Structures are given as C-alpha cells and as structure tokens.
XYZ file of N, CA and C in Angstrom:
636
model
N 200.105 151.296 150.051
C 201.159 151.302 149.028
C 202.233 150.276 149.389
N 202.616 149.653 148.303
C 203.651 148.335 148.624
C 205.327 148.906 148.754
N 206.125 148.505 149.404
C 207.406 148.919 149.380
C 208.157 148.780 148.217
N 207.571 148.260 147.376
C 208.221 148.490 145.684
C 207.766 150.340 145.382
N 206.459 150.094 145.586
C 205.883 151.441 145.319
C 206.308 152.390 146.033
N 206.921 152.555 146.965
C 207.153 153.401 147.503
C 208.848 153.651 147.294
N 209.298 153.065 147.037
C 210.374 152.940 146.530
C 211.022 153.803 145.254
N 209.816 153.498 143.845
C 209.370 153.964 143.184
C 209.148 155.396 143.131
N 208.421 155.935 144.275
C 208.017 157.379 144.416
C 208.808 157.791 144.890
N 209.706 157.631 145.622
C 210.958 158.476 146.333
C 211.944 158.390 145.502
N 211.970 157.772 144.107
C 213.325 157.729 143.669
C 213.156 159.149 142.523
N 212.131 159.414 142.693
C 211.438 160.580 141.224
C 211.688 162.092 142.287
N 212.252 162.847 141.095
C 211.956 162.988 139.962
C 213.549 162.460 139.098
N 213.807 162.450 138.330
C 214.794 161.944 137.771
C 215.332 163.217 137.305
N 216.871 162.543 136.374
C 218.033 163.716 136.100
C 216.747 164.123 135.076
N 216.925 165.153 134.568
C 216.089 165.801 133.489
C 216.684 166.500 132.790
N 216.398 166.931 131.349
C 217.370 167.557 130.895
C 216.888 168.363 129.625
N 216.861 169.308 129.361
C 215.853 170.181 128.299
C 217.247 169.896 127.020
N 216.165 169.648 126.279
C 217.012 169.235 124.505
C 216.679 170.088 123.929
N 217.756 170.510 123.598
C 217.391 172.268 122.333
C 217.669 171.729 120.819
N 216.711 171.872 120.391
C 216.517 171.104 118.606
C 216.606 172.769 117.794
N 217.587 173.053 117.435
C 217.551 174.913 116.927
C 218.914 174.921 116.073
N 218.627 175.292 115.031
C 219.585 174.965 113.789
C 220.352 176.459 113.999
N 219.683 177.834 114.683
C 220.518 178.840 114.699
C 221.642 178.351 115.462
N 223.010 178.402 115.213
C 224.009 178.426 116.336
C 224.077 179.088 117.903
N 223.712 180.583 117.468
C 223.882 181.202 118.135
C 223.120 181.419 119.352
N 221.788 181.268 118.216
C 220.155 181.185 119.467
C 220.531 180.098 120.384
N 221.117 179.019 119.671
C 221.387 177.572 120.400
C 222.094 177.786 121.726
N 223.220 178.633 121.332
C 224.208 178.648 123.015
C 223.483 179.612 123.128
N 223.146 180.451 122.642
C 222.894 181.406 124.164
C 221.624 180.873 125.096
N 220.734 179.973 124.939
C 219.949 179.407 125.161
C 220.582 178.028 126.418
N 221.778 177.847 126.330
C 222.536 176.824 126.720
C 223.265 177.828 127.950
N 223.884 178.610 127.375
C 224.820 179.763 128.624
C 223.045 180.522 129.845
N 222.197 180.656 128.917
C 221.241 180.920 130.131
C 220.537 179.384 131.156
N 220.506 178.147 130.548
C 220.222 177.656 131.300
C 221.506 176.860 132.379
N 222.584 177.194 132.172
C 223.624 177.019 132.638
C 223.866 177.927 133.882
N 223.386 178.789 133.559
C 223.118 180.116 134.884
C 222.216 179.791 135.696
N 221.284 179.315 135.186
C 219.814 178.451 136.099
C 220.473 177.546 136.684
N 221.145 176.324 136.730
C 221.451 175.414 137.095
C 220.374 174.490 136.287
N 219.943 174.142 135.222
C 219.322 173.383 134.562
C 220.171 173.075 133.441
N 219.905 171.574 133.576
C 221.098 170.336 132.728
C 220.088 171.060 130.868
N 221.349 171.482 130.024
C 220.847 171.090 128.465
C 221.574 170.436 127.662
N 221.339 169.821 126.778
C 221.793 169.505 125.494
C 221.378 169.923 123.949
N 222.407 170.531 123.637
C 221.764 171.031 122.277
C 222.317 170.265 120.893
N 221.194 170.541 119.844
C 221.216 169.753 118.478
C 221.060 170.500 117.583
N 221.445 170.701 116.269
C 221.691 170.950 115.462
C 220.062 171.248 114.586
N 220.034 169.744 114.662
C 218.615 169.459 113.547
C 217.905 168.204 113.950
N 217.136 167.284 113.465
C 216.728 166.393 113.583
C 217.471 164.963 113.736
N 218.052 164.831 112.662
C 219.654 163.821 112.564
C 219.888 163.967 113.517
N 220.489 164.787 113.891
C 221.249 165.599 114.942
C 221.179 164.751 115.978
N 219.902 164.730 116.768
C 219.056 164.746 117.820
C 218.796 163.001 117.678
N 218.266 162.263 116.637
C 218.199 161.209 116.791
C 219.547 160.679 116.751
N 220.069 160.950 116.373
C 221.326 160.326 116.311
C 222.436 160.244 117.781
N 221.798 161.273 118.698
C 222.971 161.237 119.995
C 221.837 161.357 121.300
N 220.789 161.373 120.951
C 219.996 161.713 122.562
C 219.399 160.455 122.740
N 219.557 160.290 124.129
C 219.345 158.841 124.559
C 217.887 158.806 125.309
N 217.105 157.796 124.947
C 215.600 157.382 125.190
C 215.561 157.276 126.437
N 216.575 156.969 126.995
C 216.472 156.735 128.559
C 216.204 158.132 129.450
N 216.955 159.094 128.484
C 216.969 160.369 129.734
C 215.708 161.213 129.568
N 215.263 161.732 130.971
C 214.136 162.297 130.982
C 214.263 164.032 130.942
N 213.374 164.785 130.581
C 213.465 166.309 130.880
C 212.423 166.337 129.522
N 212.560 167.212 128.519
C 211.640 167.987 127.821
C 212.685 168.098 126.171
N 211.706 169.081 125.316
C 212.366 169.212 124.352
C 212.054 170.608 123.688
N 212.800 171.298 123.766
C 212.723 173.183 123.478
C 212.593 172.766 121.638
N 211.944 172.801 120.813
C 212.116 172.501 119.259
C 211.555 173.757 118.617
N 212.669 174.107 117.645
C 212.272 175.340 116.792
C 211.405 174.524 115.856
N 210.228 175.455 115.708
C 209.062 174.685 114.434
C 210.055 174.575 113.110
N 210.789 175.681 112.396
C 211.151 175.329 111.624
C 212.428 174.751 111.454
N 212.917 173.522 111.283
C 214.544 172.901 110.953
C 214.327 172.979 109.584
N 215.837 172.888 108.999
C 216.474 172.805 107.687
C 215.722 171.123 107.105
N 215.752 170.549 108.221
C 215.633 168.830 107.114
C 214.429 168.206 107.792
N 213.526 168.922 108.795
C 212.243 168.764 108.898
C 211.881 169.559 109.590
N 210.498 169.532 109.176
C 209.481 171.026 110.384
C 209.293 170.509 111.849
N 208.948 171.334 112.349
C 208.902 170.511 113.526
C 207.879 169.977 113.848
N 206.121 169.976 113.737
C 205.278 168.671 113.393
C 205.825 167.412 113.245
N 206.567 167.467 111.972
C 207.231 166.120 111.328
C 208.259 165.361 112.447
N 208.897 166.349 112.987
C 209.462 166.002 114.115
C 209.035 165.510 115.255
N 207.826 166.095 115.465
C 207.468 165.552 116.891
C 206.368 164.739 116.680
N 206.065 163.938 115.535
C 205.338 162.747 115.106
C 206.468 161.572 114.914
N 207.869 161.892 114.662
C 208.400 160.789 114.432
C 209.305 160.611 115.919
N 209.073 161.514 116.886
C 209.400 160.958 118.349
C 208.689 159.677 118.567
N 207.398 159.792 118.736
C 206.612 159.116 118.882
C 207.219 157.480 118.222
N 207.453 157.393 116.806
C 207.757 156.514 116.112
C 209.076 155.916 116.817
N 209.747 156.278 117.112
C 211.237 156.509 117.454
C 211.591 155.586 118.981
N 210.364 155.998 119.573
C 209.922 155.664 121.139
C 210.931 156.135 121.990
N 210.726 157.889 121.810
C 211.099 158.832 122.617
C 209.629 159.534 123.128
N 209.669 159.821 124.397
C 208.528 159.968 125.271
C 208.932 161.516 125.749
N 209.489 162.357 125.509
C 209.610 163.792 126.109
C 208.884 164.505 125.667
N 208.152 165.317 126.930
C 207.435 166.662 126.396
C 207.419 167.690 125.664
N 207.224 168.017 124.527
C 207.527 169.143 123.697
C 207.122 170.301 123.289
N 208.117 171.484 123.814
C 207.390 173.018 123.813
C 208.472 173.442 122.417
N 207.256 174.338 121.567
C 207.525 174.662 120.268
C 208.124 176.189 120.489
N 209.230 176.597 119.788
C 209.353 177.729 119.652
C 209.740 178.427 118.031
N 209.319 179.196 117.705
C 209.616 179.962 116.035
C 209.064 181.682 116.157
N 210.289 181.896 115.103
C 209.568 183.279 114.926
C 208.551 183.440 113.616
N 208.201 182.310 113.141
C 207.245 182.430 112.324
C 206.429 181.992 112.658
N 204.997 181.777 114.084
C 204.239 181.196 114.284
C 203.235 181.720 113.509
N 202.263 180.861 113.309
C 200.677 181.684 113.175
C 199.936 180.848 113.424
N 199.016 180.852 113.679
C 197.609 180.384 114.373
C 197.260 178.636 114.084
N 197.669 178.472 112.767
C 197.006 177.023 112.309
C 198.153 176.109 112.354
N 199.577 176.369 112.276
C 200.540 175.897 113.293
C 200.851 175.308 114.738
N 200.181 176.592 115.370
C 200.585 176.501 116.420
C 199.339 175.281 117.269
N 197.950 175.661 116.272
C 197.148 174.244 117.141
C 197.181 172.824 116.325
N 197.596 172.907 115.563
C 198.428 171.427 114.673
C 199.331 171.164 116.143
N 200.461 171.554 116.842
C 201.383 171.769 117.779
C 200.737 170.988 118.883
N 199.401 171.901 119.515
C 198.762 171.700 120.437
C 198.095 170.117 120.420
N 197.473 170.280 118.803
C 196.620 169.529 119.156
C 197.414 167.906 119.056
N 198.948 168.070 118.661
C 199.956 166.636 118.263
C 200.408 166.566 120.276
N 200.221 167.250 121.072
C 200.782 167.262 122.000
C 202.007 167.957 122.948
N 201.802 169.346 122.241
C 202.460 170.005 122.822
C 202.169 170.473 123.768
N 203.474 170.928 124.887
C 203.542 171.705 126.544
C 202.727 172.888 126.052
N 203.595 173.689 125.080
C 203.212 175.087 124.491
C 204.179 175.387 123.242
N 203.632 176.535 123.005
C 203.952 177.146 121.505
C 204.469 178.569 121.983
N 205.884 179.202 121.877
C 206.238 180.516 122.291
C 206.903 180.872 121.395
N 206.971 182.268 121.303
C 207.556 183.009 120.039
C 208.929 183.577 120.273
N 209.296 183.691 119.295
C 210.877 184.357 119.427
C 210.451 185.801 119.428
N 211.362 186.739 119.819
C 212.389 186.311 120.692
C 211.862 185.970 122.405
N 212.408 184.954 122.715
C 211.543 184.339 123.997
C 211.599 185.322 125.321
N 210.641 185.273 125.852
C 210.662 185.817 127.233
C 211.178 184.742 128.228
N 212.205 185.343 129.120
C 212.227 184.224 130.066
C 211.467 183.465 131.281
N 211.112 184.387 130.906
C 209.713 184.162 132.391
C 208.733 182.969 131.800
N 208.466 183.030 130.704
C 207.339 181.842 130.050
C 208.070 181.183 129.434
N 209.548 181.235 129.114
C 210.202 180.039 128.591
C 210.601 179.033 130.166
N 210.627 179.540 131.232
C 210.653 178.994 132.422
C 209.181 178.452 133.384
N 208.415 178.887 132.909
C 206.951 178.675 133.488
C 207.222 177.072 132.220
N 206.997 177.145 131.014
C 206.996 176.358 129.942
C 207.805 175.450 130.233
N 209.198 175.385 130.558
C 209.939 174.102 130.785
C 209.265 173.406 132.453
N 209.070 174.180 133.426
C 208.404 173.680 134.520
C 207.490 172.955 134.548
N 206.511 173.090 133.608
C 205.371 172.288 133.314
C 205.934 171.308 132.449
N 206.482 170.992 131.749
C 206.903 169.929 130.826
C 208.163 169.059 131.909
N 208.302 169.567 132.928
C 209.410 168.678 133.992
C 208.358 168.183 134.608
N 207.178 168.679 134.961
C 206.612 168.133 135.829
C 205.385 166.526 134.963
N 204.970 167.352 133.823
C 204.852 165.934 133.019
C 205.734 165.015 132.725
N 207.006 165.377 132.294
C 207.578 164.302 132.363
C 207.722 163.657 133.545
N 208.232 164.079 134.750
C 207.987 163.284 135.829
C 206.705 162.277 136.176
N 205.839 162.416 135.700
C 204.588 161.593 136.122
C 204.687 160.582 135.035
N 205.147 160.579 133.796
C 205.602 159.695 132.606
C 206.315 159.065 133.087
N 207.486 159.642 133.302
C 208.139 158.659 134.476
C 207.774 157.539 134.862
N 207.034 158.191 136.367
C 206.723 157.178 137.143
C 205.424 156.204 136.468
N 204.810 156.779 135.514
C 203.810 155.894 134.848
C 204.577 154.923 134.252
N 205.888 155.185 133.453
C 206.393 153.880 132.386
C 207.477 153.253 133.913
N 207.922 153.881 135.041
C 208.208 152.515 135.917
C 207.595 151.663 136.495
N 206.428 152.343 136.957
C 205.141 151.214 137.495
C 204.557 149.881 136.195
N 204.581 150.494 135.037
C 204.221 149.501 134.250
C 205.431 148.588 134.131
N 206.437 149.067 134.188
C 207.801 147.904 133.977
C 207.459 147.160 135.362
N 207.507 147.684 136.171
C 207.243 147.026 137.270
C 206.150 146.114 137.408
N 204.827 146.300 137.090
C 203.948 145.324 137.133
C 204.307 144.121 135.318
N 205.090 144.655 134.743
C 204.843 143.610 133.684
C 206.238 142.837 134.346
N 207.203 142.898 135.434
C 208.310 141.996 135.474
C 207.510 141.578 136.473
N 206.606 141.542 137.363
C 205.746 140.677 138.298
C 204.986 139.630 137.260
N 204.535 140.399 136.231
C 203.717 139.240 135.312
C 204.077 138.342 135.204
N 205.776 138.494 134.179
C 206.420 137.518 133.517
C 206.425 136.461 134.612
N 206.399 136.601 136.036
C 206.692 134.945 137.067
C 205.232 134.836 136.739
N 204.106 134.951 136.315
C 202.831 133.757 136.143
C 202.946 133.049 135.267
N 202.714 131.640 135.965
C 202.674 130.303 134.609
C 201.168 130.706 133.383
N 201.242 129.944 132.496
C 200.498 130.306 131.619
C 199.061 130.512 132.133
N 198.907 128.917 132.715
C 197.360 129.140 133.619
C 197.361 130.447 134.206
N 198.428 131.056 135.313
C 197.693 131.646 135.938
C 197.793 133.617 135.178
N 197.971 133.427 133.695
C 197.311 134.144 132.814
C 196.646 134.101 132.599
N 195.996 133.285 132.382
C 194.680 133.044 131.603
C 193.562 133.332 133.202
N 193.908 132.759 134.148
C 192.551 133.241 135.790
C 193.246 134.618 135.487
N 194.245 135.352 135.159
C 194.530 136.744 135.716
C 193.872 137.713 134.732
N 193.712 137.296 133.422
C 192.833 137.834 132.231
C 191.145 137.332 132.664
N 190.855 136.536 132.868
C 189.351 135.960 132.976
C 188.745 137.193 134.122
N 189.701 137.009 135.390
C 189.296 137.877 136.993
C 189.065 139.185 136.727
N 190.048 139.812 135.953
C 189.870 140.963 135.930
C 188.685 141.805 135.375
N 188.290 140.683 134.290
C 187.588 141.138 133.052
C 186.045 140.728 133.699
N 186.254 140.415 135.034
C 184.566 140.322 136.003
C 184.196 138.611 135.890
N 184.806 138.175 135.458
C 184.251 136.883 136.039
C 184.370 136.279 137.627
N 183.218 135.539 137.775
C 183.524 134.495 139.271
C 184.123 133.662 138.983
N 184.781 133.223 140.058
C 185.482 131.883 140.263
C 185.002 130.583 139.724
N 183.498 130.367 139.784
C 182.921 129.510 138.967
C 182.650 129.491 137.582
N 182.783 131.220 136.942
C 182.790 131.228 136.081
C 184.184 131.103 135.050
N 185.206 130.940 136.106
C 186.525 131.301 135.348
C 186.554 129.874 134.968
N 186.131 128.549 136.248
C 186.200 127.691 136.189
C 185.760 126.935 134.949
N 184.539 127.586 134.770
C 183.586 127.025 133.390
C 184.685 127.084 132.204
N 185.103 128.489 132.303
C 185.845 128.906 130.950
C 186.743 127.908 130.905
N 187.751 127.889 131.374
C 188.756 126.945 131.474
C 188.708 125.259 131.895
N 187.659 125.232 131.966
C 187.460 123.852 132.102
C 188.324 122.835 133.179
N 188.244 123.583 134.413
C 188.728 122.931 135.853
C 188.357 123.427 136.826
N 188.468 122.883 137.953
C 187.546 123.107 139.417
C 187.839 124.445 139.859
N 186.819 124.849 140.573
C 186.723 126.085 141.161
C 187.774 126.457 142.110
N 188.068 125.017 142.802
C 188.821 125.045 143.882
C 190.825 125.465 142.934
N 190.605 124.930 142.132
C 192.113 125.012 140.949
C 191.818 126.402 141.068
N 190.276 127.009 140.629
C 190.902 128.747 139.942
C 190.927 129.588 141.827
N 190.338 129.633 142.566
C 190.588 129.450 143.811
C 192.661 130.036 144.281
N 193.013 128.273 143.806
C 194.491 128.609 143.859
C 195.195 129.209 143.197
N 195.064 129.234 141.932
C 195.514 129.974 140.963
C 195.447 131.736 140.908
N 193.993 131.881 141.709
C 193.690 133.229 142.196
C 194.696 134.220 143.105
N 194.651 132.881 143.931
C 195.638 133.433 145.301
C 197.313 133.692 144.711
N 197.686 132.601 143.982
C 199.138 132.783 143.724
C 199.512 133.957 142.591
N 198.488 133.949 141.837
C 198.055 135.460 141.053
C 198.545 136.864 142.186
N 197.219 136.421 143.005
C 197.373 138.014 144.365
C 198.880 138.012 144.808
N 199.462 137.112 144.876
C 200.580 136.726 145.841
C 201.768 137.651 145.041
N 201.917 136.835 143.363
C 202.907 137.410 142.210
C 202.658 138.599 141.960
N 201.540 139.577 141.884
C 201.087 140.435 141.614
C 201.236 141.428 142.757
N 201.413 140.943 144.050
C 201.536 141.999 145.268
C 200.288 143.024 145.123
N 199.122 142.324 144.902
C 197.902 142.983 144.872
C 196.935 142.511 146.006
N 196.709 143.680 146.617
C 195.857 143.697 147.871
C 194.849 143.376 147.653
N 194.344 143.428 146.699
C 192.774 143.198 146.377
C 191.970 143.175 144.606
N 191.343 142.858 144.304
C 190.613 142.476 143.092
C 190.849 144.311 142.559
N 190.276 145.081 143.317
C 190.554 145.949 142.225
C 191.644 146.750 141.643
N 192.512 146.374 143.042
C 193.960 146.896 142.475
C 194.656 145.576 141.186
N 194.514 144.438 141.358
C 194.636 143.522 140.114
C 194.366 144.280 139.106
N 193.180 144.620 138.934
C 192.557 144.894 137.703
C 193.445 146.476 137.102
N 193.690 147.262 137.972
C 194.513 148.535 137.962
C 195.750 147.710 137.379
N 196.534 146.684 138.062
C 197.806 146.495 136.990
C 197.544 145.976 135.798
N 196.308 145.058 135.508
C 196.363 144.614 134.612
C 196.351 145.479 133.554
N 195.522 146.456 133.368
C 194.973 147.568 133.047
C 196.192 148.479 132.368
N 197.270 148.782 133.424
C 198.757 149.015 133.125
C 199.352 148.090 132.133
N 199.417 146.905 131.976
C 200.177 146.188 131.114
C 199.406 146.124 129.242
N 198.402 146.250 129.501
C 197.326 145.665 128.494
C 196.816 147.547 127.253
C-alpha cells in the first residue's frame, strides 16, 4: 500500500451525520432529542425542498426518509438523490408500509425499510449499517479522486499507452497501434508506472478501472 493510501485509510471514517427527511414535526425532534442522547450528529428536514435546498453533498452519514412527504414520496425522492449527486445511504421509514413498497425501496437501494412506530434497537442496528456503507463510499469516491488527480499529470501520449496497457496489449503491440517504437511505448510505460504510483501492471489496470 502506497503512503497516499494509507493516508487515505486512516483518515476514515468521516464526520457522519443521519438526515431526517419527516414532515411530522414532532416525530422529527423527538427523533433528533434521541439521537442527541446517543451522541450521534442529526439534521432534520422538513420535506424534500427542504433537504435539497440546505444539506451539503460533501457530508457523509445516511438518510432516515419517511416514504410518505407532502411534495414527494419517498421513491421519487431517493431517485432524484441520485440525479442531484448525493451519494448517502437510505433507510425508509412509514407507517403505511406494505409489501410492494417496501421492495420498490429495496430494490432502488435501500439500507432497510422500518415501520413506525420505530423500535430503537433496529432503528440503531439500521443506521450502523448505513455508517458503515457509507464509509466504504467514502473511501471508494477518495481513491478515485485520487487516482484521477494522478491522471490529469499524463501527457496525452501517455493516455493513450495507459488505455492501450491496460486493455492487454504488448508493448509491441501498443507500438503498432500508435505508430512508434517499442522502445517510445517502453518509456512512456515507465513514466505512466511512475505518475500512477503503480507497482505493477495489474494494479494500473485496478486504477484505471476506478477512473473509467
């Protein structure tokens, strides 16, 4: 592991922070006064507006969402995260679940689906697992920032040997493609390994893999 990478792994898990999307007021704080007793960071929202309008893409933790809001369901909601390019895990809660809901839920990517009135024990098992995915999201979208700001220093050529290598060609064959000496893709190879802080052909192919 390279000292970027490791760097990387010791800096995780990050602040986290469970987002309560719940149009009841009341359900809302008291939901806020219990995780306040936990020592777990929340922020709560109103509705959808709400929520896009003040929660920031940067912060990591999860998202507690009542299925039903006033100005969208929550499906609709957690399809236009996606759009939005908000990346948090999302556990559904309503007291109107039923069955063809709740795997619409599942099957869009939800932690879980729990019913009102919540138990705390599985509303805490439920946010644990959605901290711990988000944490690995995390570190998945820093490693890719990380290997795509190594990219950006390759000159164009040595895009084009870093796309050819990965994708299984030889050196003679990269050569063919590109139409210059073996000994050129050769160098171009090495200063590739060098920018890339890649030990070897198949870890290359692992970042490339990340960016692409």
């Amino acid at each position: 592991m390279t000292v970027a990478a490791t760097v990387l792994e010791n800096s995780f898990p990050l602040r986290q922070v469970v987002h309560i999307v719940e149009d009841d007021e009341q359900f809302r704080l008291s939901l806020q006064d219990l995780f306040q007793s936990l020592d777990i960071e929340s922020d709560a929202f109103e509705n959808a507006a709400d929520f896009f309008a003040r929660a920031s893409r940067d912060v990591a933790g999860c998202i507690l969402l009542d299925v039903r809001l006033p100005d969208v369901n929550g499906i609709e909601f957690q399809s236009e995260l996606e759009v939005r390019g908000y990346e948090l895990p999302v556990i559904f809660m309503t007291a109107h679940g039923d069955v063809a809901t709740s795997v619409n839920a599942m099957k869009a990517g939800a932690i879980d689906f729990l019913q009102k009135p919540l138990r705390t024990y599985e509303l805490l098992d439920a946010i644990s697992a959605a901290f711990a995915i988000d944490t690995e999201q995390q570190k998945h979208r820093a490693r890719r920032q990380l290997v795509r700001q190594r990219a950006a220093t390759l000159t164009p050529r040595e895009v084009q040997v870093l796309g050819l290598v990965t994708s299984g060609l030889m050196n003679k064959q990269v050569a063919y493609e590109l139409g210059i000496s073996e000994i050129m893709v050769k160098l171009h190879r090495g200063s590739v390994m060098r920018k890339m802080q890649a030990s070897s052909l198949a870890e290359l192919v692992r970042q490339f893999e990340l960016i692409n």
